[in-house]
Every structure is written in structure tokens, then in C-alpha cells.
XYZ file of C-alpha atoms in Angstrom:
614
model
C 0.000 0.000 0.000
C 1.366 3.410 -1.059
C -0.104 6.780 0.024
C -0.620 9.078 -2.991
C -2.702 11.948 -1.629
C -4.247 13.070 1.683
C -6.984 15.624 2.273
C -8.738 16.523 5.533
C -11.113 19.191 6.795
C -11.544 20.096 10.461
C -9.315 17.234 11.568
C -7.357 17.788 14.770
C -5.754 21.268 14.574
C -6.113 21.434 10.805
C -8.889 23.489 9.312
C -7.736 22.278 5.919
C -5.083 19.708 5.039
C -4.131 18.929 1.454
C -1.051 16.907 0.476
C -0.893 15.978 -3.192
C 1.527 14.316 -5.610
C 3.117 12.189 -2.913
C 5.992 10.251 -4.502
C 5.755 6.489 -4.572
C 9.376 5.980 -3.637
C 11.582 7.756 -1.185
C 12.002 9.100 2.300
C 9.334 11.686 3.137
C 10.449 13.890 6.033
C 7.634 15.702 7.874
C 9.255 18.616 9.722
C 7.763 20.747 12.458
C 7.871 21.674 16.083
C 5.540 20.600 18.851
C 1.795 20.829 18.063
C 2.391 21.726 14.407
C 0.439 18.768 13.025
C 3.152 16.206 12.254
C 1.466 13.459 14.278
C -1.943 14.584 13.000
C -0.883 13.605 9.452
C -0.130 10.054 10.602
C -3.391 9.973 12.584
C -5.312 11.135 9.527
C -3.870 8.246 7.485
C -4.684 5.736 10.255
C -8.184 7.155 10.820
C -9.016 7.118 7.117
C -8.039 3.450 6.831
C -9.357 2.029 10.104
C -11.559 4.590 11.864
C -9.306 4.681 14.968
C -5.909 6.025 15.963
C -3.388 5.172 18.642
C -4.721 8.085 20.678
C -8.479 7.575 20.406
C -10.723 4.535 20.153
C -13.594 4.204 17.713
C -16.049 5.261 20.448
C -14.001 8.407 21.138
C -13.363 9.298 17.492
C -15.450 12.458 17.882
C -12.403 13.928 19.696
C -10.663 14.097 16.305
C -13.081 16.812 15.154
C -11.537 20.287 15.284
C -12.796 22.326 18.201
C -15.972 24.232 17.355
C -16.662 22.301 14.123
C -19.547 19.901 13.457
C -17.640 17.215 11.578
C -14.256 16.108 10.283
C -13.686 14.591 6.835
C -10.568 12.705 5.733
C -9.900 11.527 2.166
C -6.981 9.217 1.431
C -5.867 8.228 -2.053
C -3.697 5.121 -1.991
C -2.698 2.215 -4.172
C -2.560 -1.486 -3.342
C -0.276 -3.067 -5.935
C -1.790 -1.913 -9.244
C -5.220 -0.945 -7.852
C -5.802 2.774 -7.091
C -8.355 3.371 -4.309
C -9.910 6.315 -2.519
C -11.384 6.171 0.956
C -13.396 8.938 2.622
C -14.283 8.751 6.315
C -16.430 11.272 8.168
C -16.883 11.663 11.923
C -19.376 14.109 13.454
C -19.008 15.951 16.727
C -21.669 13.685 18.247
C -19.744 10.519 17.251
C -21.580 9.418 14.098
C -19.158 7.898 11.570
C -19.556 7.076 7.880
C -17.091 5.706 5.315
C -17.008 5.091 1.552
C -14.381 3.222 -0.501
C -14.055 3.962 -4.264
C -12.170 2.445 -7.143
C -10.357 5.501 -8.517
C -9.918 3.935 -11.923
C -13.624 3.303 -12.534
C -15.119 5.746 -10.060
C -17.379 3.032 -8.699
C -18.153 2.578 -5.010
C -16.618 -0.619 -3.706
C -18.106 -0.458 -0.187
C -20.043 2.136 1.825
C -20.457 0.425 5.189
C -17.758 0.292 7.873
C -17.700 -3.492 8.201
C -17.622 -4.021 4.427
C -14.841 -1.456 3.977
C -12.761 -3.167 6.668
C -13.370 -6.549 5.052
C -12.156 -5.257 1.662
C -9.049 -3.664 3.182
C -8.291 -6.748 5.245
C -8.564 -8.923 2.174
C -6.452 -6.562 0.028
C -3.764 -5.670 2.559
C -3.693 -8.934 4.478
C -3.779 -7.176 7.835
C -5.939 -4.913 10.003
C -5.402 -2.023 12.368
C -3.545 -3.973 15.073
C -0.854 -5.294 12.706
C -0.631 -1.908 10.983
C -0.099 -0.030 14.276
C 2.482 -2.538 15.513
C 4.434 -2.903 12.291
C 3.907 -0.184 9.693
C 3.140 2.707 12.051
C 5.488 4.032 14.756
C 3.492 6.298 17.066
C 4.867 9.152 19.138
C 3.930 7.494 22.446
C 6.251 4.623 21.534
C 8.983 7.143 20.810
C 8.684 8.837 24.194
C 8.566 5.663 26.361
C 11.889 4.727 27.987
C 11.470 0.971 27.560
C 9.580 1.183 24.274
C 12.397 -0.192 22.145
C 12.915 -3.295 24.281
C 9.175 -3.867 24.479
C 8.853 -3.364 20.715
C 11.591 -5.931 19.997
C 10.034 -8.401 22.450
C 6.667 -7.878 20.782
C 8.193 -8.451 17.344
C 9.895 -11.562 18.696
C 6.559 -12.857 19.918
C 7.782 -13.396 23.487
C 6.277 -10.315 25.069
C 2.923 -12.005 25.406
C 4.564 -15.011 27.048
C 6.423 -12.750 29.449
C 3.181 -11.016 30.290
C 1.473 -14.365 30.764
C 4.375 -15.584 32.888
C 4.218 -12.422 35.007
C 0.454 -12.663 35.403
C 0.575 -16.377 36.185
C 3.414 -15.851 38.640
C 1.456 -13.066 40.314
C -1.710 -15.157 40.483
C 0.253 -18.197 41.659
C 1.789 -16.092 44.416
C -1.674 -14.956 45.488
C -2.995 -18.537 45.446
C 0.075 -19.791 47.334
C -0.430 -17.114 49.984
C -4.108 -18.043 50.173
C -3.217 -21.753 50.495
C -0.836 -21.021 53.360
C -3.485 -18.867 55.031
C -6.079 -21.622 54.647
C -3.698 -24.203 56.105
C -3.106 -21.963 59.139
C -6.841 -21.363 59.448
C -7.596 -25.093 59.342
C -5.046 -25.790 62.079
C -6.537 -23.064 64.275
C -10.046 -24.388 63.624
C -8.956 -27.905 64.560
C -7.333 -26.666 67.787
C -10.420 -24.638 68.652
C -12.698 -27.597 67.881
C -10.581 -29.808 70.160
C -11.180 -27.420 73.066
C -14.950 -27.701 72.573
C -15.584 -31.178 74.001
C -19.232 -31.878 73.243
C -20.995 -34.953 74.626
C -23.625 -35.848 72.017
C -25.919 -37.319 74.762
C -25.582 -34.465 77.249
C -27.989 -32.103 75.489
C -30.677 -34.803 75.331
C -30.126 -35.601 79.050
C -30.391 -31.913 79.974
C -33.563 -31.493 77.939
C -35.166 -34.565 79.566
C -34.110 -33.326 83.016
C -35.537 -29.931 82.231
C -38.818 -31.502 81.150
C -39.111 -33.383 84.478
C -38.226 -30.325 86.570
C -40.713 -28.216 84.615
C -43.400 -30.915 85.037
C -42.760 -31.158 88.791
C -42.844 -27.360 89.003
C -46.246 -27.248 87.282
C -47.477 -30.119 89.493
C -46.622 -28.236 92.701
C -48.229 -25.032 91.460
C -51.364 -26.790 90.226
C -51.725 -28.720 93.503
C -51.347 -25.543 95.564
C -54.010 -23.773 93.498
C -56.369 -26.786 93.696
C -55.985 -27.048 97.506
C -56.713 -23.317 97.899
C -59.754 -23.585 95.649
C -61.089 -26.760 97.323
C -60.494 -25.324 100.795
C -62.672 -22.326 99.932
C -65.376 -24.658 98.572
C -65.100 -26.768 101.755
C -66.026 -23.723 103.826
C -69.201 -23.261 101.771
C -70.114 -26.966 101.794
C -69.382 -27.506 105.496
C -72.709 -26.015 106.841
C -74.635 -27.648 103.986
C -73.185 -31.030 104.851
C -73.861 -30.715 108.609
C -77.386 -29.418 108.067
C -78.163 -32.190 105.623
C -76.627 -34.819 107.868
C -78.633 -33.546 110.890
C -81.801 -33.737 108.847
C -81.027 -37.253 107.738
C -80.290 -38.265 111.331
C -83.568 -36.776 112.520
C -85.481 -38.548 109.797
C -83.757 -41.800 110.665
C -84.661 -41.296 114.335
C -88.311 -40.694 113.474
C -88.363 -43.711 111.193
C -86.816 -45.784 113.965
C -89.429 -44.717 116.514
C -92.158 -45.436 114.043
C -90.766 -48.855 113.277
C -90.363 -49.634 116.946
C -93.923 -48.554 117.654
C -95.121 -50.679 114.760
C -93.329 -53.647 116.108
C -94.832 -53.133 119.584
C -98.321 -52.868 118.162
C -97.844 -55.987 116.075
C -96.527 -57.867 119.046
C -99.513 -56.795 121.139
C -101.897 -57.858 118.404
C -100.124 -61.192 118.068
C -99.920 -62.123 121.685
C -103.515 -61.107 122.503
C -104.721 -64.656 121.822
C -102.672 -65.967 124.709
C -104.169 -63.644 127.314
C -106.974 -64.646 129.683
C -110.424 -64.450 128.388
C -111.323 -61.358 130.334
C -108.280 -59.600 128.741
C -108.817 -60.988 125.248
C -112.254 -59.506 125.179
C -110.824 -56.119 125.998
C -107.981 -56.356 123.479
C -110.212 -57.766 120.767
C -111.949 -54.452 120.557
C -108.621 -52.724 119.695
C -106.845 -55.375 117.620
C -107.957 -54.149 114.236
C -107.126 -50.492 114.874
C -103.761 -51.580 116.254
C -102.925 -53.547 113.121
C -103.958 -50.679 110.887
C -101.956 -48.241 112.992
C -98.909 -50.499 112.805
C -99.340 -50.722 109.073
C -99.518 -46.963 108.763
C -96.474 -46.515 110.973
C -94.571 -49.057 108.868
C -95.544 -47.297 105.675
C -94.513 -43.962 107.123
C -91.203 -45.369 108.282
C -90.544 -46.795 104.803
C -91.260 -43.402 103.258
C -88.949 -41.666 105.656
C -86.242 -44.243 104.988
C -86.695 -43.713 101.218
C -86.400 -39.972 101.683
C -83.308 -40.479 103.789
C -81.797 -42.693 101.094
C -82.530 -40.123 98.448
C -80.922 -37.344 100.496
C -77.866 -39.517 101.121
C -77.413 -40.547 97.505
C -78.196 -37.294 95.682
C -77.244 -34.642 98.227
C -74.891 -36.069 100.815
C -72.700 -38.304 98.649
C -71.643 -35.503 96.219
C -70.561 -33.477 99.202
C -68.650 -36.509 100.436
C -66.999 -36.905 97.028
C -65.882 -33.281 96.873
C -64.545 -33.452 100.380
C -62.866 -36.728 99.476
C -61.122 -35.054 96.524
C -59.868 -32.332 98.876
C -58.753 -34.962 101.359
C -56.915 -36.801 98.578
C -55.144 -33.618 97.460
C -54.281 -32.753 101.043
C -52.795 -36.179 101.479
C -50.921 -35.878 98.150
C -49.573 -32.514 99.257
C -48.558 -34.004 102.562
C -46.712 -36.856 100.860
C -45.000 -34.525 98.372
C -43.961 -31.959 100.945
C -42.846 -34.502 103.514
C -40.584 -36.189 100.927
C -37.197 -34.678 99.961
C -37.054 -33.460 96.378
C -34.266 -35.846 95.421
C -36.553 -38.738 96.396
C -39.337 -37.524 94.112
C -37.261 -37.052 90.983
C -35.795 -39.507 88.488
C -32.216 -40.617 89.237
C -31.000 -38.959 86.019
C -32.408 -35.649 87.250
C -30.822 -36.198 90.664
C -27.498 -36.653 88.865
C -27.826 -33.136 87.483
C -28.696 -31.837 90.984
C -25.591 -33.539 92.318
C -23.535 -32.028 89.516
C -24.770 -28.568 90.543
C -24.590 -29.298 94.309
C -28.328 -28.631 94.634
C -29.432 -31.842 96.385
C -29.639 -30.299 99.846
C -33.103 -28.786 100.223
C -34.013 -26.168 102.788
C -35.312 -27.995 105.904
C -38.129 -25.477 106.308
C -39.473 -26.601 102.958
C -40.027 -30.152 104.226
C -43.195 -30.346 106.292
C -43.805 -32.469 109.356
C -47.528 -32.806 108.767
C -48.387 -36.209 110.159
C -51.558 -34.630 111.571
C -52.560 -33.790 108.011
C -52.382 -37.470 107.144
C -54.645 -38.216 110.086
C -57.000 -35.402 109.222
C -57.570 -36.509 105.662
C -60.393 -38.991 106.573
C -61.911 -36.368 108.848
C -61.925 -33.833 106.044
C -63.738 -36.316 103.847
C -66.478 -36.534 106.509
C -66.493 -32.828 107.261
C -65.212 -33.425 110.770
C -62.670 -30.609 110.561
C -63.655 -27.030 111.211
C -63.182 -24.709 108.192
C -60.908 -22.402 110.204
C -58.660 -25.321 111.144
C -58.703 -26.571 107.558
C -57.805 -23.114 106.185
C -54.831 -22.898 108.521
C -53.636 -26.333 107.430
C -54.373 -25.874 103.730
C -52.718 -22.428 103.623
C -49.571 -23.804 105.174
C -49.496 -26.681 102.695
C -50.163 -24.387 99.699
C -47.457 -21.974 100.824
C -44.919 -24.774 101.050
C -46.010 -26.107 97.654
C -45.533 -22.618 96.173
C -42.129 -22.327 97.800
C -41.052 -25.568 96.251
C -42.539 -24.362 92.964
C -40.320 -21.292 93.173
C -37.327 -23.458 94.042
C -38.084 -25.677 91.042
C -38.416 -22.530 88.903
C -34.889 -21.540 89.904
C -33.712 -25.045 88.970
C -35.430 -24.734 85.581
C -33.652 -21.406 85.021
C -30.346 -23.001 85.973
C -30.810 -25.934 83.638
C -32.001 -23.573 80.866
C -28.629 -21.842 81.170
C -26.912 -25.231 80.886
C -29.028 -26.128 77.858
C -28.280 -22.806 76.177
C -24.562 -23.226 76.838
C -24.648 -26.773 75.506
C -26.641 -25.694 72.455
C -24.219 -22.815 71.850
C -21.297 -25.203 72.231
C -22.944 -27.634 69.823
C -23.650 -24.826 67.353
C -20.086 -23.549 67.710
C -18.774 -27.044 67.094
C -21.013 -27.488 64.062
C -20.021 -24.032 62.789
C -16.332 -24.877 63.262
C -16.832 -28.176 61.468
C -18.647 -26.369 58.651
C -15.922 -23.723 58.495
C -13.241 -26.402 58.487
C -15.072 -28.251 55.706
C -15.340 -25.029 53.705
C -11.682 -24.225 54.397
C -10.652 -27.735 53.316
C -12.697 -27.342 50.136
C -11.201 -23.906 49.478
C -7.725 -25.314 50.138
C -8.269 -28.123 47.632
C -9.472 -25.580 45.054
C -6.471 -23.331 45.783
C -4.080 -26.270 45.506
C -5.693 -27.250 42.208
C -5.399 -23.667 40.978
C -1.772 -23.567 42.102
C -1.073 -26.733 40.164
C -2.785 -25.218 37.125
C -0.686 -22.069 37.456
C 2.511 -24.092 37.804
C 1.562 -26.041 34.698
C 0.739 -22.786 32.906
C 4.122 -21.382 33.920
C 5.819 -24.432 32.455
C 3.823 -24.169 29.240
C 4.453 -20.421 28.961
C 8.158 -20.946 29.539
C 8.271 -23.682 26.916
C 6.315 -21.522 24.459
C 8.648 -18.601 25.187
C 11.667 -20.788 24.477
C 10.119 -21.973 21.206
C 9.276 -18.372 20.245
C 12.845 -17.324 21.026
C 14.157 -20.142 18.866
C 11.878 -19.167 15.976
C 12.888 -15.509 16.321
C 16.582 -16.356 16.319
C 16.182 -18.589 13.277
C 14.219 -15.927 11.427
C 16.554 -13.030 12.242
C 19.942 -14.725 12.149
C 20.540 -13.722 8.527
C 17.741 -11.412 7.353
C 18.199 -8.643 9.922
C 21.998 -8.496 9.895
C 22.287 -6.113 6.893
C 19.730 -3.735 8.386
C 21.289 -3.758 11.875
C 24.802 -3.244 10.477
C 23.554 -0.401 8.295
C 21.616 1.303 11.079
C 24.405 0.971 13.660
C 27.185 1.700 11.155
C 28.592 -1.776 11.675
C 28.738 -1.536 15.448
C 26.287 -4.443 15.886
C 25.500 -7.345 13.578
C 22.412 -8.957 15.053
C 20.263 -9.810 18.048
C 19.612 -13.009 19.897
C 16.789 -13.921 22.242
C 17.771 -16.278 25.057
C 15.445 -19.012 26.298
C 14.902 -17.053 29.501
C 13.482 -14.160 27.459
C 16.486 -11.833 27.760
C 17.464 -10.004 24.594
C 21.131 -9.637 23.570
C 22.870 -7.598 20.875
C 25.562 -9.423 18.905
C 28.811 -7.774 17.908
C 32.376 -8.649 17.040
C 34.617 -10.279 17.988
C 33.184 -13.787 17.899
C 29.572 -12.735 18.179
C 29.948 -11.329 21.672
C 26.591 -10.866 23.435
C 25.651 -7.677 25.271
C 22.297 -7.405 27.084
C 20.003 -5.164 25.107
C 19.167 -3.136 28.222
C 22.856 -2.204 28.589
C 23.042 -0.624 25.139
C 22.830 3.114 24.749
C 19.309 4.440 24.025
C 20.404 5.387 20.516
C 21.757 1.909 19.762
C 18.559 0.366 21.168
C 16.508 2.628 18.891
C 18.656 1.831 15.851
C 18.315 -1.919 16.382
C 14.565 -1.584 17.036
C 14.160 0.398 13.795
C 16.138 -2.214 11.849
C 14.046 -5.056 13.269
C 10.778 -3.246 12.628
C 11.829 -2.405 9.085
C 12.722 -6.052 8.511
C 9.418 -7.196 10.015
C 7.451 -4.797 7.810
C 9.330 -6.047 4.764
C 8.609 -9.681 5.683
C 4.890 -9.000 6.251
C 4.574 -7.035 3.003
C 6.261 -9.844 1.069
C 4.117 -12.475 2.805
C 0.930 -10.608 1.783
C 2.274 -10.037 -1.761
C 2.291 -6.271 -1.461
C 4.645 -5.012 -4.174
C 4.827 -1.585 -2.559
C 4.433 -0.656 1.097
C 4.694 2.524 3.117
C 5.810 3.097 6.700
C 4.966 6.048 8.928
C 7.416 6.642 11.795
C 6.526 9.459 14.181
C 9.627 11.051 15.801
C 11.846 7.939 16.029
C 15.061 10.053 15.874
C 14.069 12.701 18.413
C 16.981 11.950 20.757
C 19.617 11.401 18.077
C 22.535 13.838 17.781
C 24.994 14.461 15.045
C 26.641 12.711 13.366
C 24.468 9.717 14.360
C 21.319 11.582 13.280
C 22.523 12.160 9.703
C 24.042 8.693 9.468
C 20.809 7.016 10.599
C 18.702 9.141 8.285
C 20.991 8.252 5.394
C 20.749 4.611 6.360
C 16.963 4.788 6.300
C 17.053 6.226 2.800
C 19.493 3.485 1.817
C 17.318 0.581 2.979
C 14.296 1.600 0.935
C 13.525 -0.875 -1.797
C 11.012 -3.482 -2.783
C 8.572 -3.909 -1.157
C 9.212 -1.027 1.320
C 9.401 1.968 -0.987
C 7.775 4.814 0.928
C 8.911 5.858 4.416
C 7.398 8.795 6.302
C 9.543 10.143 9.168
C 8.606 13.102 11.358
C 11.442 15.313 12.627
C 11.564 18.457 14.744
C 13.864 20.283 12.317
C 15.144 20.091 8.722
C 18.175 17.785 8.439
C 21.305 19.147 6.791
C 23.624 17.571 4.299
C 21.096 14.847 3.358
C 20.226 14.654 -0.299
C 17.254 12.977 -1.941
C 14.720 13.730 0.803
C 11.105 14.708 0.180
C 10.334 17.528 2.605
C 6.908 18.262 4.024
C 7.177 21.413 6.132
C 4.683 21.944 8.970
C 6.727 24.597 10.750
C 4.460 27.497 9.862
C 2.044 26.492 12.627
C -0.859 27.415 10.367
C -4.160 25.514 10.517
C -4.053 25.200 6.739
C -1.487 22.973 5.053
C -1.604 22.737 1.268
C 1.425 21.077 -0.325
C 2.290 19.362 -3.580
C 5.330 17.168 -2.943
C 6.291 16.177 -6.457
C 9.309 18.198 -7.571
C 10.076 19.445 -4.031
């Protein structure tokens, strides 16, 4: 590809740029100071071809539009082998881009969409923007970087990517190794901490069962105390009812007994009257019938009274007996509970917990000596105890039951604390086990990653060695003429060691000097020779008969006589397929013939030049 003409409007600092009649062959020197537009010419060429530059991406291409203008237009006339082409690319201030590619010989549009234009150029040139910017275009940022030459040579050698991979892998491997060591320390600490948490798997169940019994006994004491208080109050109401009803029944039974006795007497008199003397029989005979009827009536009355008494006993007296019996039973239960030490009432497993907490000894005042209560229970059932006496006894029993209830409540609180501690310990143990499992899993993943990184390091190193070998084979002969010419015979070649270090070769006996130890000028000269050789190889590989290079300020730090010698060398290396070389310089070189000069020193925003015949 050869540049033949370049036009631009409102591009960068240029209001108008017009370079015509650009020679096909030769060294084109673009001269100018800082901010005079030298780099803008190279950017215009790059933008026209690919829509981007080394300074702006495609999304930021609107920054190429001159300040205050609505759009920038760049037209580039160029030739690929024997085919003349024209490309026009427009970018608006709001970022809208359009491009058209023409065949200059026929005037027909070849492509008018960005992707189609790029496809045509890629097919015709054999490369895209990335290869162009790394091979055929030397940007000013590369010129100003201190390590740019070494990095450029490493990139051309194909080992830079492996060095970057090796550095990244080494960095990541270091991170993973540090993480693995941290995980191993964490696992050891977790194991030590787990060992200090001795958890009996049966203890929590035992504590929960003990708590259930203590809570049940607590509720039993409270319920019994409330029932005794309630029944004692009912006893006071039933006591007069019972005595009144019992007195009535006794009276009725007495009347029935008198009536039955009288009946019996009358029947006896009527029966024995036949044995009396005649004078008495005659007297009794007059009263025998009334006596029998009277006895019958008395018997009937006695039976009725007995029936009434039975009814009163069954339906009125017995319920009162039953209620009093229930109170007597609860009083006796309370007596038995409160006269028995707590450790005798509870299950042995619960007593074991009391022993563990030194809580077996119960306050002596809490144990009641209520033998009289045991004797009074039958009396209470028969309402033989005065309500005042019963209240005194029942209140004392209820109070003691409530005291034990409170004591049991304190035991429940104590065992709740034990349960919570045991649950917390169990949860802590489970959490530690889960954390250890997660740490072990993370450690296995980290170890696997570390192994992958180590393998990747080995592969990258092997690939780097192979790339170095290919580079050395490719450059052993082809680059020597260029390096000798550029360095005026001071160096003859370069060699890339398997460890990725670059050496410059020089006489005697191909002595090796690390590239980094060369002077900046020698590094630049060798880098230029290698890049020129690479561009030549790529152009030949893609069957480009003619190819241009654009180098932005590569000689900025050169001094005389090296400056003139290098510039002359550049002019001397031009030939098929590299025929056109653009070089930007800060000033016009002296004593160099055969240069094509493009002067930007005026600092004007309009540059209109015809190079042919200059």
C-alpha cells in the first residue's frame, strides 16, 4: 500500500489539510515543532483506513473533530499493488461515523459500510489495524517511552505475550500460594479450637429430659397448691350444707326408727292377745284391728322416711362426700409430696444433674412435718374438721407447695442456662466443622489452581523458548544487513535467550551484550532495523509489491553525526517492497540529499502542499 494523496477538513488542529503528488518511492520527512500537526498527518492516514488512531478509540473518534466544528472529513488516495483506491471517512461531533471506498480507476463505489470497507481492506492488505499499528506505524507514544524499544523488539519476537502471561501467572500463583498457606493456618486453628470444645452428644438430650421433668414437677406443685386453695374455699361453703343435711337425715332416721319400733310393739300386742286370759282378750279384741292398721300406717310412714333419707344420702350427701374426698386426697398428696425430699421424688438422672450442681440439699423449712394432716384426711372427707382449722392447714401446705414451685423454677432457670450453653457449644462445634469443611474445600481448590498455574508457567516458559528459537532462526541472517547499516557496523544482530532476555551481537566472535545495557540510541537503531525487517517480511508475505511506513519522531533523541548517518541509512534501505517511508522530525536535516520535505513549521491551521518536484 502506497499513500498518494491526503486531504482533511476540520481534523485535529487542521482546518484544511491537502497533500498531493506524494511520490511512490523515497524518504518523506515531515518537519515541524511541537503541536504543528506532524502526528496529526499520521493519525489522519490511520483514521481514514481504520476509523481509529493510537490516541483515540472508535467510540471516542469524535475527539478528532476540530474544536468548534460539526464534523471532520478525511480523504486518502492510496494504491494497493496496481489498484488505485480512494477512501473517505467522516466523523461528526456527536460521534456518528460514515465511510465510503471507491475504485479511482472506474469511479465506482466498492463499499459504503464500515464493516464491508474493513473486510475489503483486510482482504487486500492482508492485515488490520492492530498489525498496521504494531508494524507499519510508529506512534509518538512509543517514541517517548523509555522501555519502548525493548518492548517493541520483544513484541516483534513474539515473546512479550509469554512474558506477560508468565508475570500474570506468577502473580496469580503467588496470590494462590499465599491463600493456600493462610487456609492451612486457618484449618489448624479451627482444629485446635474444635478440640477445646468437648461436646458430649448425649448431654444435650439428658439436659432437655431433666428440664422436662423439673418443669413438670414445678407445674405439678403449682397446680396442687391452686387446687388445695380452691377446694379449701369450697369446703367452707359446703361444710354447713353437709352438717345441716346430715342432721336432717339423722332426725329422719330417728323418726323412722321410733315409728318402726312402735309398729313392732303394736304388732306384738296384736299377736300375743290370743294368749291372754279371756277377760283380757275380750278387751284387746276391741282394739286389735285399729292396732294392726296403725302399725301398718307406721310401717308405711317409716318406709317413706327411709326412702327420703336414702334419696338425700345418695343425691345430696354423697356428692358433698366426694368433693370433700377429693380435697382430702389432694391434702394427702400434698402431705406426701412436701414430707418427701425433692431428690426422692425425681428420676435418678435428674438427681445426677442436681448432684452435679450441688443442689441436692433442700431447705429444711421446705419439708413439712404434717403427720396430723395425714390423720386429718379422713376427717376432712367426713367434714369433721372445722373450716378455720382446715384453712390454717391448707394455707400452710399451699405456701410450702408454692415455695417448692419457686425453688423448682430456679432449677429450671439453671438448667435452661446449661441447655443454652450446651446448644451454643454444639452450634459452635457445628459451625467450626462447617468452616473447616469449607476451608478444606477452598484449600483443595487453591491447591488445584496452584497446580494449574505451575503447569501454565511451564507451558508459557516452553512456548517462550520456542518463540525465542523461531525468532533467532528468522533473524539470524535477514536482519543483519539492516542492523549493520543502522548501527554503522557496530552491531551485527540480536539473539533472544530461552529465559526471554534479549542480547545484541557484535564482534569479535559474536559477543553478546544485554540489550538493556546498550545506549538508548543503539537500542533505537536496532529496534528500527528489526521493525523495518518485520514490515518487509509481512509485506512480502501478503504479496504487497509496494508498502509505506509512517514513523513518528523515532530520531528525536539522536545527535549528530548519528542523526545524519541514521537518516541516510533509512534512505538506503528503501527498496522493494518497502518503498515509501514517512519520518517526522523536529527540524530540517542538513547535508542529506534525496529527501522529500513536508514542512509543517508554519504552525498554520491550513497545510496545502504538492510534494512532487520538491
